[in-house]
């Protein structure tokens, strides 16, 4: 069940003459108060890119949009029939918020606005975007954002309905982006890059949105391995016997409660030619469904735990984009997969588990399963040898409590956490560094084993931090690492907004790709 896709191209002809089903322009909310963001609402302002459309409307476009209720607020979409003034039958004005003084709108503003516009145009096969693209060093980043917004806002999961829904319109099939020079090599490269990156985000959304009965560990491993082989990556899949024999105690323990056995998928990208010698490991949590196991979760909302493999989906999809982007750095993806179920064969509170690196863990709550499978996978990544280790997981409800649904929590080597934050800011996937306090580690001392899986008194204080503190035990000293807790940002249960549709968001695919490119460029 994969989504249908949208294709992108560049045009440099007059937007007023484009034979498309709709043309998208931007509008700013122009405020008159001393503080542009909180002052009283003022008049609308057409954004750059709307000039030729405005000319065709004989100077009446702004007033007409205002009459239709346009305020220029971020994400607002107002449609206007053009009645022959321009070739396209429809103009869609998308709100960009107040015009930033002396600058083009921030990339994320345009990414969201483009996503909202393309989503609102579902049903139109072919649309063009004539949005404010700066004529300076920011141009590539802004074009990239517009392209990503179009491809991601146009995403829709195919779903499982047996009868077609008459009210559902097909996502836009073709998006044209108006630029000063459609033959410009750098601009074309940005479109190719955005297509690869957004393709990966869409793949990870598809995997997250797939029903959990269709994506148990063997099926998920098969889907990832098939896509990775087709992309030209090296693929290794360990099955339950190999995991047991190989000493992967954490993956084996969590997986043993399910009839669908666990897997560990390893994907490798080896660059050709000169590299800076750095190696990157990406590790993603692949719990295909998290019931909590014997420490079972409440029924309400449990269905969202089909998204507990969002970390593995992000890593697997990012590896597919890496095969297309060909960065000059070695990247290895590790995707531990298990289904956390309660049964007669489940692991239980009180069990002591020997992990891949030999450390013994006292299990206190089978619902803290993510750290068990991740500890093994991270230790394996360190044993294989790496310089940087980025791990991402829907690890704790505590992340959502602390930082909300949009901002990921980052724990690990401080410099690398800062690098994750910078990468996240650059791509519109915000992440915030969090500490790994000694007292939290102290609270996880076990009476019988090397470490407790959670606070020994089941104290939920510093819940998210407990996850990071636990995972630190599975990283060797020479490896710089960062744990990115995406429990909130990886899944969007509200109404669509910007380029986020309902369900999987694809976070943090774009951050991981940004980090890999950063390491390739800067070591
Ligand atoms: N998969 C959950 C965390 C989660 C919660 C993800 C909400 C997305 C949304 C994780 O395995 C879990 O159950 N964590 C427990 C940890 C606790 C038992 C130490 C939690 O957050 O309560
Ligand atoms: Mn759990
Ligand atoms: Zn979980």
XYZ file of C-alpha atoms and ligand atoms in Angstrom:
547
model
C 0.000 0.000 0.000
C 2.139 2.852 -1.202
C 1.127 6.407 -1.947
C 0.840 7.786 -5.470
C 3.574 10.247 -6.344
C 3.889 13.837 -7.483
C 6.441 14.956 -10.084
C 8.250 18.305 -10.080
C 9.673 20.448 -12.848
C 11.004 23.981 -13.313
C 9.525 26.619 -15.637
C 10.675 30.121 -16.508
C 7.802 31.263 -18.695
C 5.345 33.952 -17.591
C 3.127 32.413 -14.869
C 0.112 34.279 -16.279
C 0.444 32.227 -19.462
C 0.994 28.780 -17.973
C -1.540 26.171 -19.089
C -2.074 24.598 -15.685
C -5.155 23.866 -13.570
C -4.141 26.324 -10.878
C -1.436 28.824 -10.083
C -0.201 29.408 -6.534
C 0.970 32.823 -5.366
C 1.963 34.055 -1.910
C 0.393 36.800 0.193
C 1.850 38.475 3.263
C -0.103 39.903 6.141
C 1.117 43.468 6.334
C 0.646 44.883 9.783
C 0.759 48.567 10.560
C 1.625 48.436 14.252
C 5.106 49.036 15.683
C 5.570 45.291 16.144
C 4.923 43.566 12.833
C 4.012 40.255 14.417
C 1.659 41.463 17.134
C 0.422 44.754 15.757
C -3.107 45.285 14.493
C -4.098 43.530 11.315
C -3.444 45.673 8.298
C -3.660 45.280 4.560
C -2.603 42.363 2.424
C 0.620 42.417 0.485
C 1.264 40.249 -2.561
C 4.514 38.312 -2.315
C 7.243 38.389 -4.973
C 6.350 36.045 -7.812
C 2.760 37.308 -8.043
C 3.602 40.309 -10.274
C 2.399 39.067 -13.654
C -0.790 37.599 -12.162
C -1.460 40.895 -10.392
C -0.900 42.792 -13.655
C -3.431 40.581 -15.441
C -5.954 41.474 -12.740
C -5.458 45.117 -13.510
C -4.401 46.031 -9.991
C -7.530 44.542 -8.426
C -6.042 41.266 -7.166
C -5.156 42.352 -3.621
C -8.551 43.930 -3.013
C -10.356 40.889 -4.454
C -8.393 38.498 -2.234
C -9.147 40.692 0.788
C -12.825 40.619 -0.179
C -12.636 36.805 -0.168
C -11.320 36.906 3.377
C -7.574 36.646 2.803
C -5.449 37.908 5.691
C -2.076 36.472 4.664
C -1.840 34.421 7.845
C 0.566 31.452 7.635
C -0.991 28.466 5.889
C -4.203 30.267 4.907
C -5.432 29.235 1.439
C -7.849 31.350 -0.612
C -9.001 30.251 -4.073
C -10.090 32.640 -6.769
C -11.564 31.833 -10.212
C -9.588 33.793 -12.780
C -12.396 34.104 -15.374
C -9.980 34.392 -18.272
C -7.653 37.035 -16.839
C -4.774 34.532 -16.858
C -4.501 31.155 -18.610
C -4.947 29.077 -15.452
C -8.603 28.915 -14.372
C -7.749 29.174 -10.689
C -5.442 31.236 -8.504
C -4.639 30.019 -5.032
C -3.215 32.617 -2.657
C -1.337 31.045 0.235
C -0.593 33.017 3.392
C 3.081 33.558 4.262
C 2.643 35.680 7.395
C 4.275 39.104 7.805
C 6.916 39.941 5.230
C 10.346 39.615 6.846
C 12.089 42.951 6.488
C 14.646 42.875 3.711
C 14.587 39.110 3.295
C 12.683 36.298 1.640
C 10.426 34.218 3.916
C 12.257 31.536 5.904
C 12.553 28.181 4.101
C 10.289 26.471 6.642
C 7.574 29.112 6.127
C 7.596 28.354 2.398
C 7.831 24.591 2.958
C 4.683 24.694 5.084
C 2.824 27.131 2.830
C 3.620 25.100 -0.275
C 2.493 21.932 1.459
C -0.816 23.546 2.457
C -1.369 24.930 -1.052
C -0.650 21.682 -2.885
C -2.817 19.751 -0.429
C -5.681 22.222 -0.936
C -5.405 21.703 -4.707
C -5.998 17.940 -4.585
C -8.134 17.106 -7.616
C -6.158 19.437 -9.910
C -3.781 17.287 -12.007
C -1.265 20.022 -12.834
C -0.428 23.138 -10.849
C 2.249 25.822 -10.925
C 3.885 27.640 -8.016
C 4.934 31.266 -8.413
C 6.319 31.951 -4.965
C 8.934 34.393 -3.627
C 12.333 32.834 -4.388
C 15.238 35.053 -3.327
C 17.882 36.094 -5.790
C 20.853 35.493 -3.461
C 22.801 32.837 -1.583
C 19.591 31.622 0.125
C 18.052 30.664 -3.232
C 18.975 26.949 -3.171
C 17.651 26.411 0.375
C 14.374 28.166 -0.441
C 13.884 26.288 -3.720
C 14.619 23.051 -1.861
C 12.002 23.928 0.758
C 9.349 24.739 -1.851
C 10.075 21.486 -3.697
C 9.921 19.432 -0.497
C 6.731 21.174 0.613
C 5.061 20.347 -2.711
C 6.070 16.678 -2.626
C 5.182 16.200 1.038
C 1.960 18.223 1.136
C 0.841 16.162 -1.849
C 1.396 12.912 0.049
C -1.553 10.700 0.747
C -1.438 7.154 2.085
C -3.283 4.773 -0.235
C -5.142 3.163 2.664
C -7.335 0.103 2.630
C -10.820 1.229 1.566
C -12.516 -1.337 -0.663
C -14.716 1.216 -2.430
C -13.461 4.488 -3.933
C -14.543 7.542 -1.949
C -16.364 10.010 -4.237
C -15.456 12.950 -2.010
C -11.738 12.165 -2.073
C -9.773 14.014 -4.702
C -6.562 12.688 -6.217
C -3.350 14.365 -5.026
C -1.795 16.809 -7.520
C 0.191 14.765 -10.046
C 2.474 17.427 -11.492
C 3.882 20.580 -9.907
C 5.698 23.251 -11.936
C 7.891 25.692 -10.018
C 8.417 29.112 -11.569
C 12.084 30.171 -11.370
C 14.149 32.863 -13.139
C 16.064 30.256 -15.203
C 14.678 26.742 -15.615
C 17.931 25.526 -17.203
C 20.065 26.574 -14.216
C 22.146 23.557 -13.174
C 22.088 24.376 -9.469
C 18.305 24.749 -9.473
C 17.862 21.452 -11.297
C 20.166 19.759 -8.802
C 17.976 21.041 -5.963
C 14.904 19.493 -7.610
C 16.687 16.153 -7.959
C 17.821 16.316 -4.356
C 14.359 17.257 -3.092
C 12.838 14.405 -5.098
C 15.190 11.895 -3.467
C 14.747 13.364 0.017
C 10.962 13.720 -0.159
C 10.754 10.249 -1.700
C 12.456 8.914 1.418
C 10.111 10.865 3.691
C 7.127 9.478 1.785
C 8.473 5.928 2.042
C 8.921 6.276 5.783
C 5.365 7.682 6.078
C 4.055 4.708 4.084
C 5.796 2.238 6.387
C 4.504 4.007 9.510
C 0.961 4.203 8.116
C 0.851 0.553 7.096
C -1.452 -1.466 9.358
C 0.542 -3.348 12.011
C -0.882 -6.739 10.989
C 0.701 -6.173 7.573
C 4.072 -5.042 8.877
C 5.255 -7.480 11.512
C 9.045 -7.848 11.786
C 9.610 -10.444 9.019
C 7.456 -8.458 6.563
C 9.025 -5.119 7.553
C 12.530 -6.572 7.188
C 11.590 -7.961 3.776
C 10.141 -4.621 2.619
C 13.233 -2.695 3.723
C 15.659 -5.291 2.330
C 13.902 -5.397 -1.046
C 13.896 -1.607 -1.404
C 17.518 -1.373 -0.238
C 18.751 -4.030 -2.670
C 16.958 -2.259 -5.503
C 18.709 0.968 -4.463
C 22.103 -0.748 -4.586
C 22.848 -0.925 -0.840
C 24.515 -3.911 0.837
C 21.909 -5.756 2.891
C 22.254 -8.184 5.782
C 19.217 -9.546 7.652
C 19.639 -11.519 10.879
C 16.708 -13.816 11.752
C 15.684 -15.009 15.222
C 18.111 -17.952 15.294
C 21.027 -15.792 14.220
C 20.052 -13.149 16.777
C 19.932 -15.699 19.576
C 23.206 -17.311 18.503
C 24.819 -13.903 18.052
C 24.115 -12.818 21.630
C 21.487 -10.187 20.851
C 19.741 -10.721 24.184
C 17.658 -7.547 24.081
C 16.171 -8.096 20.620
C 15.584 -11.763 21.426
C 13.883 -10.991 24.757
C 11.450 -8.456 23.315
C 10.772 -10.548 20.216
C 10.121 -13.830 22.015
C 6.558 -12.901 23.033
C 5.354 -12.747 19.450
C 4.688 -15.443 16.873
C 6.239 -13.090 14.339
C 9.951 -13.358 15.176
C 12.417 -10.455 15.459
C 14.946 -9.287 12.895
C 18.003 -7.054 12.654
C 18.467 -5.409 9.264
C 21.838 -3.878 8.422
C 22.165 -1.631 5.359
C 25.493 -0.293 4.129
C 26.368 2.556 1.779
C 30.004 2.500 0.653
C 31.065 5.633 -1.232
C 33.195 5.499 -4.343
C 36.293 7.677 -4.607
C 37.803 10.072 -2.074
C 36.274 10.323 1.393
C 37.308 12.010 4.623
C 37.483 8.556 6.209
C 34.594 9.184 8.612
C 31.983 6.516 9.239
C 28.401 7.167 10.270
C 26.019 4.673 11.873
C 22.266 5.261 11.931
C 20.144 3.163 14.298
C 16.323 3.187 14.382
C 13.779 1.571 16.705
C 11.619 -0.912 14.834
C 8.894 -2.060 17.227
C 6.220 -2.944 14.664
C 3.586 -2.843 17.411
C 3.984 -1.993 21.079
C 1.294 -3.462 23.325
C 3.610 -2.949 26.304
C 3.960 -6.734 26.617
C 3.260 -8.196 30.064
C 3.352 -4.621 31.451
C 0.443 -4.009 29.085
C -0.654 -0.569 27.954
C -4.204 0.804 28.373
C -6.502 0.192 25.364
C -7.183 3.876 24.656
C -4.956 5.097 21.837
C -2.983 1.859 21.682
C -3.483 1.777 17.892
C -0.987 4.616 17.572
C 1.676 2.154 18.689
C 1.722 0.910 15.093
C 4.040 3.924 14.697
C 6.579 2.526 17.172
C 8.770 1.589 14.207
C 9.038 5.199 13.003
C 12.750 5.340 13.916
C 13.537 2.254 11.820
C 11.335 3.566 9.010
C 13.269 6.846 9.062
C 16.659 5.107 9.047
C 15.647 2.651 6.302
C 14.187 5.405 4.134
C 17.153 7.712 4.764
C 19.462 4.919 3.564
C 17.474 4.726 0.312
C 17.971 8.466 -0.219
C 21.675 8.088 0.628
C 22.008 5.530 -2.170
C 20.579 8.197 -4.515
C 22.482 11.204 -3.108
C 25.797 9.291 -2.953
C 27.488 11.224 -0.116
C 31.254 10.706 0.185
C 31.081 9.049 3.588
C 30.431 5.472 4.725
C 26.950 5.099 6.243
C 25.543 1.991 7.886
C 21.933 1.666 8.993
C 20.834 -0.715 11.736
C 17.142 -1.540 12.102
C 16.311 -3.821 15.045
C 12.730 -5.077 14.647
C 10.409 -6.843 17.089
C 6.746 -6.974 18.016
C 6.155 -6.364 21.744
C 3.355 -8.745 22.694
C 2.037 -10.358 25.891
C 1.989 -14.160 25.710
C 3.177 -17.298 27.445
C 6.591 -16.827 25.902
C 7.001 -13.094 26.626
C 9.908 -11.704 28.563
C 8.814 -10.556 31.998
C 9.566 -8.009 34.719
C 12.359 -9.458 36.824
C 14.117 -11.156 33.919
C 17.828 -10.517 33.598
C 18.972 -10.183 29.995
C 22.536 -10.328 28.682
C 22.901 -7.779 25.917
C 25.126 -7.900 22.789
C 27.945 -6.030 24.566
C 27.825 -8.446 27.534
C 26.151 -6.054 29.977
C 23.338 -7.521 32.053
C 20.028 -5.676 32.333
C 17.325 -6.212 34.940
C 13.927 -5.890 33.247
C 11.409 -3.976 35.372
C 8.804 -2.976 32.811
C 8.358 -4.827 29.526
C 6.937 -1.630 28.042
C 10.441 -0.132 28.075
C 11.213 -2.461 25.164
C 12.745 0.077 22.797
C 15.933 0.490 24.787
C 16.360 -3.319 24.877
C 16.442 -3.724 21.106
C 18.363 -0.466 20.609
C 21.052 -1.346 23.144
C 21.908 -4.438 21.090
C 21.838 -2.602 17.770
C 23.970 0.290 19.072
C 26.500 -2.100 20.573
C 26.668 -3.933 17.229
C 27.211 -0.629 15.406
C 30.100 0.184 17.760
C 31.551 -3.316 17.320
C 31.471 -2.868 13.529
C 33.333 0.434 13.979
C 31.966 3.941 13.542
C 32.912 7.538 14.304
C 29.399 8.910 14.724
C 26.288 7.095 15.890
C 22.859 8.673 15.453
C 20.042 6.683 16.993
C 16.384 7.628 16.688
C 13.360 6.151 18.383
C 9.820 6.656 19.615
C 11.316 5.936 22.996
C 9.361 7.700 25.726
C 6.035 9.360 26.438
C 8.239 11.616 28.593
C 9.573 13.272 25.413
C 6.036 14.342 24.500
C 5.423 15.668 28.017
C 8.687 17.607 28.080
C 8.904 18.997 24.535
C 5.539 18.433 22.899
C 4.544 16.994 19.559
C 6.869 18.964 17.335
C 10.315 19.070 18.990
C 12.485 15.975 19.344
C 14.648 15.421 22.454
C 18.372 14.840 21.897
C 20.780 13.203 24.342
C 24.378 12.055 23.954
C 27.788 13.587 23.306
C 27.142 17.333 23.826
C 28.891 18.502 20.614
C 26.962 15.998 18.543
C 23.660 16.952 20.198
C 24.351 20.540 19.185
C 25.035 19.359 15.639
C 21.700 17.529 15.580
C 19.953 20.703 16.753
C 21.617 22.778 14.005
C 20.744 20.161 11.355
C 17.153 19.979 12.588
C 16.793 23.766 12.493
C 18.160 23.823 8.941
C 15.559 21.364 7.653
C 12.541 22.358 9.748
C 12.651 19.372 12.111
C 13.374 21.052 15.454
C 15.279 19.113 18.127
C 16.434 20.200 21.579
C 19.457 18.962 23.590
C 18.734 17.351 26.964
C 21.136 16.318 29.764
C 22.205 12.879 31.002
C 22.335 13.527 34.772
C 24.346 11.377 37.192
C 21.429 11.117 39.626
C 19.244 9.610 36.913
C 21.904 6.943 36.285
C 22.172 6.347 40.046
C 18.424 5.712 40.162
C 18.905 2.942 37.605
C 21.362 0.919 39.714
C 20.090 -2.655 39.921
C 20.401 -4.915 42.983
C 21.180 -7.907 40.806
C 22.374 -6.804 37.362
C 24.636 -4.127 35.847
C 21.776 -1.716 35.252
C 18.013 -1.545 35.597
C 16.051 -0.978 32.463
C 14.157 1.928 34.124
C 14.384 3.703 37.480
C 14.569 0.973 40.108
C 11.691 2.487 42.081
C 9.660 2.897 38.853
C 9.917 6.641 39.457
C 8.997 8.348 36.203
C 10.946 11.527 37.035
C 13.273 12.392 34.160
C 11.559 9.742 32.100
C 13.037 10.766 28.749
C 16.471 11.131 30.340
C 16.329 7.585 31.711
C 16.128 6.373 28.125
C 19.223 8.329 27.122
C 21.141 7.284 30.241
C 20.333 3.628 29.549
C 21.385 3.785 25.897
C 24.734 5.400 26.821
C 25.744 2.018 28.317
C 25.808 0.519 24.826
C 28.100 3.031 23.144
C 31.879 2.668 23.327
C 33.973 5.622 24.530
C 35.525 6.540 21.179
C 32.161 6.940 19.430
C 30.358 10.306 19.374
C 26.658 9.557 19.659
C 23.229 11.162 19.793
C 19.896 9.658 20.752
C 16.949 11.453 19.102
C 13.640 10.748 20.867
C 10.860 11.271 18.294
C 7.851 9.930 20.258
C 5.960 13.187 19.548
C 7.161 14.498 16.167
C 7.130 11.194 14.259
C 3.354 10.853 14.214
C 0.671 13.452 13.581
C -2.753 12.479 14.876
C -4.413 15.868 14.248
C -5.790 17.364 11.061
C -3.328 17.959 8.200
C -1.279 21.139 8.551
C 1.449 22.555 6.311
C 3.259 19.627 4.690
C 2.252 17.285 7.529
C -0.540 14.906 6.659
C -2.323 12.685 9.150
C -0.228 9.765 10.435
C 3.508 9.299 9.962
C 5.418 12.552 9.420
C 8.726 11.138 8.205
C 10.614 12.873 11.043
C 13.643 12.730 11.304
C 14.552 11.518 7.779
C 15.589 14.995 6.617
C 17.666 15.623 9.754
C 19.538 12.347 9.272
C 20.281 13.208 5.635
C 21.430 16.697 6.616
C 23.748 15.175 9.249
C 25.224 12.668 6.786
C 25.901 15.445 4.275
C 27.353 17.572 7.074
C 29.774 14.791 8.058
C 30.688 14.190 4.400
C 31.465 17.905 3.971
C 32.998 18.784 7.347
C 34.152 15.526 8.933
N 6.711 3.339 22.405
C 6.603 3.830 23.725
C 6.800 5.340 23.836
C 5.790 6.219 23.151
C 4.773 6.808 23.872
C 5.900 6.516 21.810
C 3.871 7.645 23.253
C 4.994 7.341 21.184
C 3.977 7.907 21.908
C 7.650 3.172 24.594
O 8.010 1.883 24.257
C 7.083 3.100 25.964
O 6.158 2.386 26.164
N 7.674 3.861 26.870
C 7.240 3.862 28.205
C 8.489 3.729 29.043
C 8.266 3.356 30.464
C 7.654 2.006 30.589
C 9.580 3.409 31.165
C 6.513 5.175 28.422
O 6.781 6.157 27.729
O 5.642 5.230 29.282
Mn 6.752 0.445 25.164
Zn 7.748 1.349 22.326
